[in-house]
XYZ file of C-alpha atoms in Angstrom:
635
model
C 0.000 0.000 0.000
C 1.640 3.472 -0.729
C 2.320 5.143 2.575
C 1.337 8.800 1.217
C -2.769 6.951 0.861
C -2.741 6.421 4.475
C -4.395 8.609 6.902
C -1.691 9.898 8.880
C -2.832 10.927 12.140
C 0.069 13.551 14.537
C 1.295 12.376 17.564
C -0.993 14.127 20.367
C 1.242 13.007 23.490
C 5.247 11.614 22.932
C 6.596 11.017 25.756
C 8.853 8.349 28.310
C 7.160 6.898 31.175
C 7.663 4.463 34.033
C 4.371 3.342 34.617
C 3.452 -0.642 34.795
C 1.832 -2.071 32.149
C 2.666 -5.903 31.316
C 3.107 -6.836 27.218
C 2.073 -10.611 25.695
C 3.193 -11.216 22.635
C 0.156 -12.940 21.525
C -2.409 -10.830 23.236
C -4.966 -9.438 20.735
C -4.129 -12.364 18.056
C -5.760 -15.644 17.326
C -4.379 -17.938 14.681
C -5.755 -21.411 13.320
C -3.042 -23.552 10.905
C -3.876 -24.321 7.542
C -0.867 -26.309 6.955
C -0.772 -30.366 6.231
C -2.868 -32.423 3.885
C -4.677 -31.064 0.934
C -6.012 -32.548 -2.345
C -4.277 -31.124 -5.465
C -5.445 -31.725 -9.080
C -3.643 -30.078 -12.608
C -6.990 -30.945 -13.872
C -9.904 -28.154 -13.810
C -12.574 -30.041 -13.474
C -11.387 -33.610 -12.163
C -13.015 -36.908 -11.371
C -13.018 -37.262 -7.566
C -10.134 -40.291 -8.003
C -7.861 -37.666 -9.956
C -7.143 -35.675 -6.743
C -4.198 -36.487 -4.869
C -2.685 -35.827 -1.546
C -0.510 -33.137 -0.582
C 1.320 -31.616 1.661
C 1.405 -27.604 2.244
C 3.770 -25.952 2.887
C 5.799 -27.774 -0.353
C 5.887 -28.221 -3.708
C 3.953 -29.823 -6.243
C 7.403 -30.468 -8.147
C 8.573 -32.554 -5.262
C 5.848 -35.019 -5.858
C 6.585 -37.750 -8.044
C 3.482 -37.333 -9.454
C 4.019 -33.661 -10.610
C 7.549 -33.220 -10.192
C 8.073 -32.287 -13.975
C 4.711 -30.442 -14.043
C 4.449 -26.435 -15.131
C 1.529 -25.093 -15.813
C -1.517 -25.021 -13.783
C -2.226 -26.797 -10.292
C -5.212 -26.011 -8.351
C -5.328 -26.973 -4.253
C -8.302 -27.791 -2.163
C -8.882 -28.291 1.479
C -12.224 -28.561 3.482
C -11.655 -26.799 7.573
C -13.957 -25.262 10.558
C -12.827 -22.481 11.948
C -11.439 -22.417 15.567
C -14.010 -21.296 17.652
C -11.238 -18.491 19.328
C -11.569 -17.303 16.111
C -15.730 -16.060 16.783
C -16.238 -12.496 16.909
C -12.400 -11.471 15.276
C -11.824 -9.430 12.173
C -10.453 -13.036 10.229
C -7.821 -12.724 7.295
C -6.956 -15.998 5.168
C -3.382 -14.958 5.103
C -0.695 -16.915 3.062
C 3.292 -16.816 3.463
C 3.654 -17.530 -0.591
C 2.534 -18.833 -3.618
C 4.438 -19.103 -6.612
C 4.153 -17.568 -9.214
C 0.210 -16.814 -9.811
C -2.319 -17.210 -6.823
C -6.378 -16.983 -7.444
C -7.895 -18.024 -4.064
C -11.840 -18.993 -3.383
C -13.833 -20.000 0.027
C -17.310 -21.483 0.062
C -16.973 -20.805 -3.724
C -17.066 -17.198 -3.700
C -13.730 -15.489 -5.227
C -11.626 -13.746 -3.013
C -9.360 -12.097 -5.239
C -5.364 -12.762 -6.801
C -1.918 -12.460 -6.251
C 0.556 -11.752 -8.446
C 4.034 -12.756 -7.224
C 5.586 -16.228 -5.724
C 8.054 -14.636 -3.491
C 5.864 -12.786 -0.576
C 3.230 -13.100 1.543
C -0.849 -11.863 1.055
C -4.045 -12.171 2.816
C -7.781 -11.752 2.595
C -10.304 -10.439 5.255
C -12.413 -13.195 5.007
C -14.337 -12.151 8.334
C -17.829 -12.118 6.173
C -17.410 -15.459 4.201
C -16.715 -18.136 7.020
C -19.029 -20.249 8.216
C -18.699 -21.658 11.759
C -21.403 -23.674 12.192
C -20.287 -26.360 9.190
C -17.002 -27.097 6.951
C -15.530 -24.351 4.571
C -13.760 -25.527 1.468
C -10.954 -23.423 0.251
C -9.939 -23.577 -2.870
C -6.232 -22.153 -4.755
C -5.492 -22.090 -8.429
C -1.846 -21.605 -8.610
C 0.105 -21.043 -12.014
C 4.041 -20.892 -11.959
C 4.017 -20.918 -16.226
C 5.760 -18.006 -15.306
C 9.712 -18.626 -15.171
C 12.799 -16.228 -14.578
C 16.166 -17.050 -14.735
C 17.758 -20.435 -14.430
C 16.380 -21.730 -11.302
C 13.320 -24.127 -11.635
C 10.128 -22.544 -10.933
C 8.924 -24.280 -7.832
C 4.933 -24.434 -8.070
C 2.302 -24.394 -5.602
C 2.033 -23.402 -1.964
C 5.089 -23.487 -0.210
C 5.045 -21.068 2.820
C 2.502 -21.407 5.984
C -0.939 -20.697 5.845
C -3.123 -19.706 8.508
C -6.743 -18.037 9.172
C -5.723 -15.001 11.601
C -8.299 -13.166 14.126
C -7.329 -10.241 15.632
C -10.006 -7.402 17.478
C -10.939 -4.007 15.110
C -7.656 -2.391 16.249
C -4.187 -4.146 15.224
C -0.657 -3.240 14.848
C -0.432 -4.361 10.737
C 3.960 -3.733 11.463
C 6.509 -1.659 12.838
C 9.230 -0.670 10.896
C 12.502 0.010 13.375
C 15.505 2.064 12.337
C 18.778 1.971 15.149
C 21.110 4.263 14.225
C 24.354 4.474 16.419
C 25.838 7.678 17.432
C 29.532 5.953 16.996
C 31.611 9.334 18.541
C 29.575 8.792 21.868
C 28.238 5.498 21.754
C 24.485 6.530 22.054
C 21.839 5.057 19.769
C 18.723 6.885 18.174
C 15.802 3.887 17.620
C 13.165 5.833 15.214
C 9.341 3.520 15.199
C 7.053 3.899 12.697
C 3.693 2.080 13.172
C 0.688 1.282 11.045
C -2.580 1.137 12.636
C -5.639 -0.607 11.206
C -9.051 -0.059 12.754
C -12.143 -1.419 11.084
C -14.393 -0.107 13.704
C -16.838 1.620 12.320
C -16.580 4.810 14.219
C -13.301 7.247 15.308
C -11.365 5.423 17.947
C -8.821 6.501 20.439
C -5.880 4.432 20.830
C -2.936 4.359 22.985
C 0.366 2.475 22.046
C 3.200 1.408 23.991
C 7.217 0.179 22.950
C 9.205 -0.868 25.314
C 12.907 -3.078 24.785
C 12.286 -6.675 26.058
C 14.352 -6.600 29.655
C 13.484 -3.041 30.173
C 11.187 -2.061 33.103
C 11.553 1.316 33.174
C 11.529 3.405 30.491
C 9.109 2.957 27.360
C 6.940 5.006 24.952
C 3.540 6.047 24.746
C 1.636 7.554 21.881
C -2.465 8.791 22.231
C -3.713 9.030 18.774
C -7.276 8.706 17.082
C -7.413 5.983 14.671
C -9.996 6.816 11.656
C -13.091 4.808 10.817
C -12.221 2.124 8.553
C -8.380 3.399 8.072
C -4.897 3.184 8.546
C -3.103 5.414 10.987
C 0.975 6.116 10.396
C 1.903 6.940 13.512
C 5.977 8.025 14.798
C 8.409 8.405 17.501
C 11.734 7.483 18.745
C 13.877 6.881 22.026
C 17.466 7.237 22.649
C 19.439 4.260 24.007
C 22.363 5.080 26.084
C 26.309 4.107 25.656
C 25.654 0.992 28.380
C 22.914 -0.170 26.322
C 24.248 -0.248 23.278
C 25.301 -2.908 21.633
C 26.253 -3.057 17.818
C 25.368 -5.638 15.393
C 28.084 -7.639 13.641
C 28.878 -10.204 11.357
C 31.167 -11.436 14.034
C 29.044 -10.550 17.082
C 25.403 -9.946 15.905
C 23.828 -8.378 18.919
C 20.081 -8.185 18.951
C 16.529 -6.830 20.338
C 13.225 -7.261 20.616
C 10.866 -3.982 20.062
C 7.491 -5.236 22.628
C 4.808 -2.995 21.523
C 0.923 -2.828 21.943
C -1.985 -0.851 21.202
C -4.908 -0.355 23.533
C -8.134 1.550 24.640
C -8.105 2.939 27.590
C -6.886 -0.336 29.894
C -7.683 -2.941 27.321
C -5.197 -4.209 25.008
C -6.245 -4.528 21.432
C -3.208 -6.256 20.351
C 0.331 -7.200 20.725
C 3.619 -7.339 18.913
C 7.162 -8.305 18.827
C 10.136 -7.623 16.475
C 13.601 -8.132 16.462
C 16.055 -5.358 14.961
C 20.171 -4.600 15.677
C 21.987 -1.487 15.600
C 24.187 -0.682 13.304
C 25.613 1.259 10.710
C 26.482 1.062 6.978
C 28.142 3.667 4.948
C 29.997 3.749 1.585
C 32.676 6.131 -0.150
C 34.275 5.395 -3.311
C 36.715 2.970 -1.822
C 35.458 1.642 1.103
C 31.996 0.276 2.803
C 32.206 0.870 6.557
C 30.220 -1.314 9.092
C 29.634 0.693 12.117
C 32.806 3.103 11.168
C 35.265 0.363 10.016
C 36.425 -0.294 6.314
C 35.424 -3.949 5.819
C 35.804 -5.929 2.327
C 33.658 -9.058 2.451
C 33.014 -12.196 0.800
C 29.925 -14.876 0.431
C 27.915 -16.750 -1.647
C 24.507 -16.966 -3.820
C 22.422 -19.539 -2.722
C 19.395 -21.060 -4.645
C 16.716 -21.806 -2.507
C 16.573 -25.546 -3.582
C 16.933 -28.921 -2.000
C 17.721 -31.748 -4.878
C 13.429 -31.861 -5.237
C 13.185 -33.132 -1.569
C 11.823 -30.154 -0.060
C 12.043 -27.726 -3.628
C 11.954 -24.424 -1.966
C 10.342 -24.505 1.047
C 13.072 -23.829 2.999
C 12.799 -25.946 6.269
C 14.801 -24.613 8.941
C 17.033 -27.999 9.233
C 18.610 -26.905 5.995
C 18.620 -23.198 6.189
C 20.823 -23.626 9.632
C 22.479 -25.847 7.607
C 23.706 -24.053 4.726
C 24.083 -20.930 6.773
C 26.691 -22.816 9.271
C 28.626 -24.178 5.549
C 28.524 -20.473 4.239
C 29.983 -18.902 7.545
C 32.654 -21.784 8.159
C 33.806 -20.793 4.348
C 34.309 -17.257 5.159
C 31.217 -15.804 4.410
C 29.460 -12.523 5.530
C 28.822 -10.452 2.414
C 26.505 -11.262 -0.467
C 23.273 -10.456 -2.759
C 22.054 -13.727 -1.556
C 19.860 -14.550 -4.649
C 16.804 -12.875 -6.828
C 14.192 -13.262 -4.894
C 12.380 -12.251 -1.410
C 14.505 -14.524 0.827
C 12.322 -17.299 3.338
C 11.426 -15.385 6.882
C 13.351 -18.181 8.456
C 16.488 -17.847 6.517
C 17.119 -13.883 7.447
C 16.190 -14.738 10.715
C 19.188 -16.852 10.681
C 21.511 -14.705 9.049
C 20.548 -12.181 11.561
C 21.658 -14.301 14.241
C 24.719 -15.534 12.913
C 26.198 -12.560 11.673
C 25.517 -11.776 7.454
C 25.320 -8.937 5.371
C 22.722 -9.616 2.671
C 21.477 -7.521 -0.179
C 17.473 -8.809 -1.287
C 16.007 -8.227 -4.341
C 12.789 -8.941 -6.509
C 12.851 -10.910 -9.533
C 12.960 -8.978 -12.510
C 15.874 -10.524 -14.867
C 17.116 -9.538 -18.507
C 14.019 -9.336 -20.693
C 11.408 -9.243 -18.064
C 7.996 -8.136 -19.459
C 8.241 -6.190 -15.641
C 10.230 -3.894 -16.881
C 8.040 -0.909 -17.372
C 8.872 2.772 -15.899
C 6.617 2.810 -12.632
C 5.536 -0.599 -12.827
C 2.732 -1.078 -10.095
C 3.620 -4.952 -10.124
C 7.323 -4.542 -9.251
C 6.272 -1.615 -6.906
C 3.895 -4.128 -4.958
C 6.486 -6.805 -4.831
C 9.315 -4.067 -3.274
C 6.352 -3.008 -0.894
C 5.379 -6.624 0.237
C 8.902 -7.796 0.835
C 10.338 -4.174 2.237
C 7.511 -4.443 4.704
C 7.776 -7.982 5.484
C 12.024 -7.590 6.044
C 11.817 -3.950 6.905
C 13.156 -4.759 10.835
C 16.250 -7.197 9.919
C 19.520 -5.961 10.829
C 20.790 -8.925 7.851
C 19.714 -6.573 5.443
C 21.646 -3.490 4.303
C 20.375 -2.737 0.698
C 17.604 -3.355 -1.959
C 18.110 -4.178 -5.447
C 15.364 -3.375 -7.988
C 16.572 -6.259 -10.613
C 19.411 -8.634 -11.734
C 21.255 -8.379 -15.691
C 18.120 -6.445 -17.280
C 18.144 -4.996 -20.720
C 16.510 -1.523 -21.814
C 15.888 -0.313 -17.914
C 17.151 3.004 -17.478
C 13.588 4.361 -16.608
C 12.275 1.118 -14.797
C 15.285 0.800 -12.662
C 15.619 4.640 -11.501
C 11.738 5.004 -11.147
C 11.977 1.881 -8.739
C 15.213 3.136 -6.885
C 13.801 6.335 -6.468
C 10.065 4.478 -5.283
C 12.126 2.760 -2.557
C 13.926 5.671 -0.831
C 10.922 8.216 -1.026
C 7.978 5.777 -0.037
C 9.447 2.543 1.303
C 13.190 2.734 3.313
C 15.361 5.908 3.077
C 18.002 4.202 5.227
C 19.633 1.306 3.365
C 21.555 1.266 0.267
C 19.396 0.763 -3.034
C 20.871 -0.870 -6.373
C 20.342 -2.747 -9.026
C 22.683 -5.786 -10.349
C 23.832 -5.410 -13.614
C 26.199 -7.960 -15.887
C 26.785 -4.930 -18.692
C 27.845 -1.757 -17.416
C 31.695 -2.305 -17.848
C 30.942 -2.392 -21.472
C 31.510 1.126 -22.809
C 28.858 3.010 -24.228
C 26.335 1.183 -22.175
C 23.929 3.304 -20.768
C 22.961 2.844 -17.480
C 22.312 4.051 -14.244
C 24.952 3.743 -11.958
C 25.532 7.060 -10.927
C 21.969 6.893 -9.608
C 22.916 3.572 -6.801
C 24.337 3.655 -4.025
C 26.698 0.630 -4.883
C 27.877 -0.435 -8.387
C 26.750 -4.207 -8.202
C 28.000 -6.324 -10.743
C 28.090 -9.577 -12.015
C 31.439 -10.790 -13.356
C 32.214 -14.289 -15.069
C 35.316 -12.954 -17.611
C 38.230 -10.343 -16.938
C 37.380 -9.722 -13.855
C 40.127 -7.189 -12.964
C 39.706 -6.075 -16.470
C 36.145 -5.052 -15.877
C 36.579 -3.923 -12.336
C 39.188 -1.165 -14.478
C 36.612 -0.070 -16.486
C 34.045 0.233 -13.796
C 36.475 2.623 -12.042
C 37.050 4.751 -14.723
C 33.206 5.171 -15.766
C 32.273 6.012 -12.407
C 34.932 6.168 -9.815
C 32.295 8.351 -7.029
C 31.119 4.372 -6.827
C 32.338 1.219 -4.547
C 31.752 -2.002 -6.054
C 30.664 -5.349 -5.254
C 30.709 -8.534 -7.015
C 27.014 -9.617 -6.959
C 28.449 -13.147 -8.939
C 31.361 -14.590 -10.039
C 32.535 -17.376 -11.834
C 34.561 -18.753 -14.795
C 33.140 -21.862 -15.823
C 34.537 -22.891 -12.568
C 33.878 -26.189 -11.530
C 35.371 -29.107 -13.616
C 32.820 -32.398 -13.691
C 35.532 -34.108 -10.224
C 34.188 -31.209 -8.229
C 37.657 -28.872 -8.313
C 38.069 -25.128 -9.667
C 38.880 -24.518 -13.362
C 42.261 -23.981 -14.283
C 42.668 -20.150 -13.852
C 40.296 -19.217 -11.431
C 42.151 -18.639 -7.937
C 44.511 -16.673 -9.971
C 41.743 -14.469 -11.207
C 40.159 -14.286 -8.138
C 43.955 -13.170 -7.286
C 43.803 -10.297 -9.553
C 40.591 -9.185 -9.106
C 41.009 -8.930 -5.407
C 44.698 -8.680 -4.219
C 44.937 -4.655 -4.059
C 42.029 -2.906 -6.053
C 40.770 0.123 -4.109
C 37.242 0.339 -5.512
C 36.413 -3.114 -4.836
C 34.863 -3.919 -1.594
C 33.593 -7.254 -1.310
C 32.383 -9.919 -3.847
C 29.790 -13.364 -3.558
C 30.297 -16.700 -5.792
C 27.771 -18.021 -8.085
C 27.019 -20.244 -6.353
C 26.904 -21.640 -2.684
C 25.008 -24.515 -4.131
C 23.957 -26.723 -7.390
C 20.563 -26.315 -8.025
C 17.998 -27.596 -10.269
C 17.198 -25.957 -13.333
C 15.669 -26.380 -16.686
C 17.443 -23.637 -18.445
C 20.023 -23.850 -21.708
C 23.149 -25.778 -20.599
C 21.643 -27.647 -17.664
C 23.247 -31.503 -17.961
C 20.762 -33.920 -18.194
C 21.151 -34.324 -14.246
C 18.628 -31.191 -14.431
C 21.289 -29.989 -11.586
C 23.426 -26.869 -12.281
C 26.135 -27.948 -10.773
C 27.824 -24.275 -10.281
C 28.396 -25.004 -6.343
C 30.888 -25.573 -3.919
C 28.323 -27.994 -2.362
C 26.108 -30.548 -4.327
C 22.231 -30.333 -4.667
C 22.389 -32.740 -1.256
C 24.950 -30.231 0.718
C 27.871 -32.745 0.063
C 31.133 -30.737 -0.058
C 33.279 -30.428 -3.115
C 36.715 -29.882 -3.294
C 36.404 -26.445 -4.399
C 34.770 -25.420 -0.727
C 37.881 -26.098 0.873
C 40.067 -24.105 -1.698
C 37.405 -21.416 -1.583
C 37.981 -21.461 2.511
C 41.376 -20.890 2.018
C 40.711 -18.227 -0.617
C 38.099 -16.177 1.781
C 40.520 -16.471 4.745
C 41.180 -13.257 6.677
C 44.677 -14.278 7.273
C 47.148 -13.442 3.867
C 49.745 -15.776 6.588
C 48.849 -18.408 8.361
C 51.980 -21.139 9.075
C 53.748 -23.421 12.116
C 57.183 -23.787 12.317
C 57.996 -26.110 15.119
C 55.448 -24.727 18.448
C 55.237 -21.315 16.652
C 52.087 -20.957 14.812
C 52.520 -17.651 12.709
C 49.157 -15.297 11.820
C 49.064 -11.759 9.570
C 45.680 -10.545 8.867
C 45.160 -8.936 5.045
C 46.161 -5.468 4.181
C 43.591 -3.004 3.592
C 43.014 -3.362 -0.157
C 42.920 -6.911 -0.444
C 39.449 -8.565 -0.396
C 38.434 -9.573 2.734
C 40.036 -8.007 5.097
C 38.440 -6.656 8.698
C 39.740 -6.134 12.073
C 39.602 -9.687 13.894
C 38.454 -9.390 17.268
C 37.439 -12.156 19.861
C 39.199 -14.601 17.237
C 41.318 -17.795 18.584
C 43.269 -20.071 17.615
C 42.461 -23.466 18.424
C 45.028 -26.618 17.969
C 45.036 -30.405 18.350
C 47.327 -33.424 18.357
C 46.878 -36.826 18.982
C 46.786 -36.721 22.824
C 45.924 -32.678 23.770
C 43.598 -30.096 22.362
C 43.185 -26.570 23.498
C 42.748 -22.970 22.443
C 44.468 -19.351 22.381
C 42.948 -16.058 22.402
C 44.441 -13.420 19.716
C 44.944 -9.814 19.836
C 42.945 -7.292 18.427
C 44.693 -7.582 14.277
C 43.533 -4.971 12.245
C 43.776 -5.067 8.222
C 47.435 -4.371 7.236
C 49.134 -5.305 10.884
C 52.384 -7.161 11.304
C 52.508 -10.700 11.563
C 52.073 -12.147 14.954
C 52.967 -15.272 16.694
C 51.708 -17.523 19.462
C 53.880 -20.728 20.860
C 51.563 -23.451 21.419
C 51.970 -25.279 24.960
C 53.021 -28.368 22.769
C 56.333 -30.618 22.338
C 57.872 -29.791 19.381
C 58.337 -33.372 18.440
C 54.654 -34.479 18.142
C 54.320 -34.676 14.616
C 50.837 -34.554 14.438
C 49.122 -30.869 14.761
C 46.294 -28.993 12.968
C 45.238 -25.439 14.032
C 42.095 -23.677 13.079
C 40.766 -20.090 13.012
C 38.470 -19.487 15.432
C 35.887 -16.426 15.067
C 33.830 -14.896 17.917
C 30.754 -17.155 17.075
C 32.964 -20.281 16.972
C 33.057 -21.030 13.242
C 36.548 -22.345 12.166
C 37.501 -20.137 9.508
C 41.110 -21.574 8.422
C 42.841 -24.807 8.894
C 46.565 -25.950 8.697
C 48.217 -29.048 9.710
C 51.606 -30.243 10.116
């Protein structure tokens, strides 16, 4: 919904007070699971024996059944509503459904998405019937494919019927931004208020940090008839209660607020955010004040056709633990509005992530103002708006003719959507000369590179040398068929990242192989582009690749003496290690040592393990602050 529609209703009182008033995170909020068995058909009008069984959330791809199946599937499920649910404004609200959604209850249409990647609801308060079953129907349609990942079909995030009273809290969208000279924080709240009471209501809301029993806000408003209110404030956080976020030590909140009239809470809710603070200059991106230059991966969301994309959380801690052990922290993580579950991780261990929506190359999306791709930057912006994982937006990956779309979209995101993060686009052209494109108009060149990597990185620099760059992809038809790098590729990466100024970080394509049906794809139907397999079996590129994202240009033992020198400056990564270890094992004794503080471009320094020199058998591993072993040697 565009913010500048909504009714926006001044603060009347803004203020701090110490009064006692408990918060529930559930109060004012019933929900009722729609997940598990359904019957799903590809036929429109079946035969009762042509329905089958299946299970939501998931694919209909993963079925053996359907698993080669585009086109058309339609979903059906008979339920009764909770009886909690009685007397509650009700919305029929679904995480995703890929790619086209047209959803019915009792019959009656309740209207379409557009868009496989985000979530959507419908107030279905009117059309339920508690007294006897409801059947709910879903015609899904993911005909519609971009780029060279299959296009999962069917329902695969939760869905639930949720109740709430007239007056809710639809989100609250939390910016933390660090004062880093005196070590205060500024935490700026914007809410959106729904009431569907019929008349004017007065409402008061309350924010208070989870642990904190003394000092919170409190906002009197009127909410409109049958409107949204936008309502405002902030609080300041003082230098013992801040903490920063980090990839190495992500530090983070929870935002309790509710709304209520007069003593009666309406409803309840909880987000988590981080402070922290991301800047860029020509040569450098700065997390909370620091140059860093940072490395990850793309990952597909895809599981060899066990779970397609529905991302369950065994994997996504999964891959997440594989990515950070390699090194990473830095990446445009894929084309797509990323699974709830996986940026909750990343938030939690610690990884910078650019998100995007899926417009690629020839995209019949790209149209100047385009109220399609605006709703998709809306409905993931407010969905993500509050994770500290996330410090830009990209409005599409390699397009063609998209000056207008891509600067109309950039500029939609700042003014109406999130002025605080950095806003992009990806493109796989611009070092070309005489391309035209928009770069002056990001915030970040991001760029896709699988040739001449320094070569291009030259040109970039030239063309527009006001902008940093990072390496959305990269690759070199890298992975032979025995799982190893192509001959040439470390000493590209070499060149591309040893001492170039302008360059600031850069992500491989890919974390993982993935299935696809696009030109080129073996008749495995895997890409296999990844340093892991479609079943997360390492290759032996990973391990090269760990070496090659190591913080440490020196890492050796000469007898006891184990030898470290982080990066310089220039080279990519490099960042201050802090709270890093080293940790060493023989065949009878194990044990760890703390570092020093080693910035970027420090001399080497050495630590004499409490070992005798003549046990032959010793490995030693990098240890960061989260306790992911980020280097290995042996002697």
């Amino acid at each position: 919904m565009n913010i500048h529609h909504l009714f926006l209703q001044l603060l009347l009182v803004c203020h701090l007070y110490s009064q006692s008033l408990k918060i529930d995170d559930r109060q004012g909020e019933w929900a009722q699971s729609l997940n598990g068995a359904w019957q799903f058909t590809t036929n429109f009008d079946p035969s009762p024996e042509q329905w089958h069984s299946i299970t939501v959330p998931g694919n209909w791809d993963s079925t053996e059944h359907h698993q080669d199946f585009q086109g058309i599937g339609w979903y059906r499920r008979q339920f009764t509503p909770d009886a909690s649910l009685k007397g509650k404004k009700i919305r029929l609200h679904f995480g995703a459904v890929y790619h086209e959604a047209e959803v019915f209850l009792n019959g009656k249409r309740l209207g379409k998405h557009i868009g496989g990647y985000t979530p959507f609801d419908f107030d279905v308060t009117a059309h339920l019937h508690f007294d006897q079953a409801n059947t709910l129907t879903v015609r899904a349609d993911n005909t519609y494919q971009r780029g060279a990942w299959w296009p999962w079909g069917g329902i695969s995030r939760p869905v639930q019927l949720i109740g709430n009273r007239p007056i809710r809290i639809i989100w609250q969208h939390i910016h933390a931004e660090p004062d880093l000279k005196s070590g205060t924080a500024i935490v700026s709240v914007k809410y959106q208020i729904e009431n569907k009471n019929s008349e004017d209501t007065n409402i008061h809301l309350t924010s208070r940090l989870r642990g904190d029993s003394e000092n919170r806000i409190t906002l009197t408003a009127k909410a409109k008839a049958g409107q949204t209110t936008l309502l405002q404030a902030e609080f300041s956080l003082p230098k013992e209660q801040v903490r920063l976020w980090h990839f190495d030590t992500p530090e983070l909140y929870h935002l309790e607020t509710q709304v209520h009239i007069e003593d009666q809470v309406q409803h309840s809710l909880t987000d988590r955010f981080g402070i922290r603070k991301i800047e860029v200059t020509p040569t450098s991106f700065l997390l909370n004040g620091e140059p860093v230059r940072l490395v990850g991966f793309n990952r597909v969301s895809d599981d060899a056709g066990e779970h397609g994309n529905t991302e369950p959380d065994e994997l996504v801690n999964l891959d997440v633990d594989l990515m950070k052990r390699c090194g990473a922290n830095m990446s445009r993580i894929m084309h797509y509005p990323q699974a709830p579950n996986l940026l909750d991780r990343l938030d939690e261990k610690g990884m910078l992530v650019i998100c995007e929506i899926p417009v690629w190359q020839h995209d019949s999306q790209i149209i100047t103002n385009n109220p399609i791709t605006k709703q998709w930057l809306t409905e993931m912006i407010h969905r993500d708006y509050n994770h500290p994982c996330i410090i830009g937006w990209s409005v599409g990956n390699e397009m063609r003719d998209f000056y207008p779309y891509a600067t109309s979209m950039m500029e939609f995101v700042r003014e109406e959507l999130d002025p605080h993060r950095l806003v992009s686009y990806v493109t796989d052209l611009a070092f070309r000369k005489g391309k035209d494109e928009p770069i002056d108009k990001t915030d970040i060149a991001l760029i896709n590179y699988y040739n001449d990597w320094a070569k291009h990185t030259a040109v970039m620099t030239e063309r527009w040398p006001s902008k940093p760059i990072f390496a959305t992809e990269f690759g070199l038809k890298q992975l032979q068929p025995d799982g190893n790098f192509a001959k040439g590729f470390v000493e590209a990466w070499h060149q591309l990242t040893d001492d170039n100024p302008h360059l600031v970080g850069a992500a491989l394509w890919t974390f993982n192989d993935y299935r696809s049906n696009f030109k080129g794809t073996p008749e495995t139907g895997f890409r296999s582009w990844g340093v892991v397999d479609q079943h997360r079996k390492l290759k032996p590129a990973y391990h090269v690749l760990r070496k090659l994202f190591s913080p440490l240009q020196q890492f050796t033992i000469e007898g006891n003496k184990v030898t470290v020198q982080p990066r310089k400056p220039n080279q990519t990564p490099s960042y201050a290690l802090r709270g890093y270890k080293l940790g060493w094992k023989t065949q009878k004794n194990s044990g760890e040592v703390p570092l020093p503080e080693l910035l970027p471009g420090d001399d080497s320094h050495s630590v004499s393990l409490p070992i005798n020199t003549t046990e032959q058998q010793l490995e030693v591993t990098l240890i960061s602050p989260l306790g992911y072993d980020l280097d290995l040697i042996k002697r």
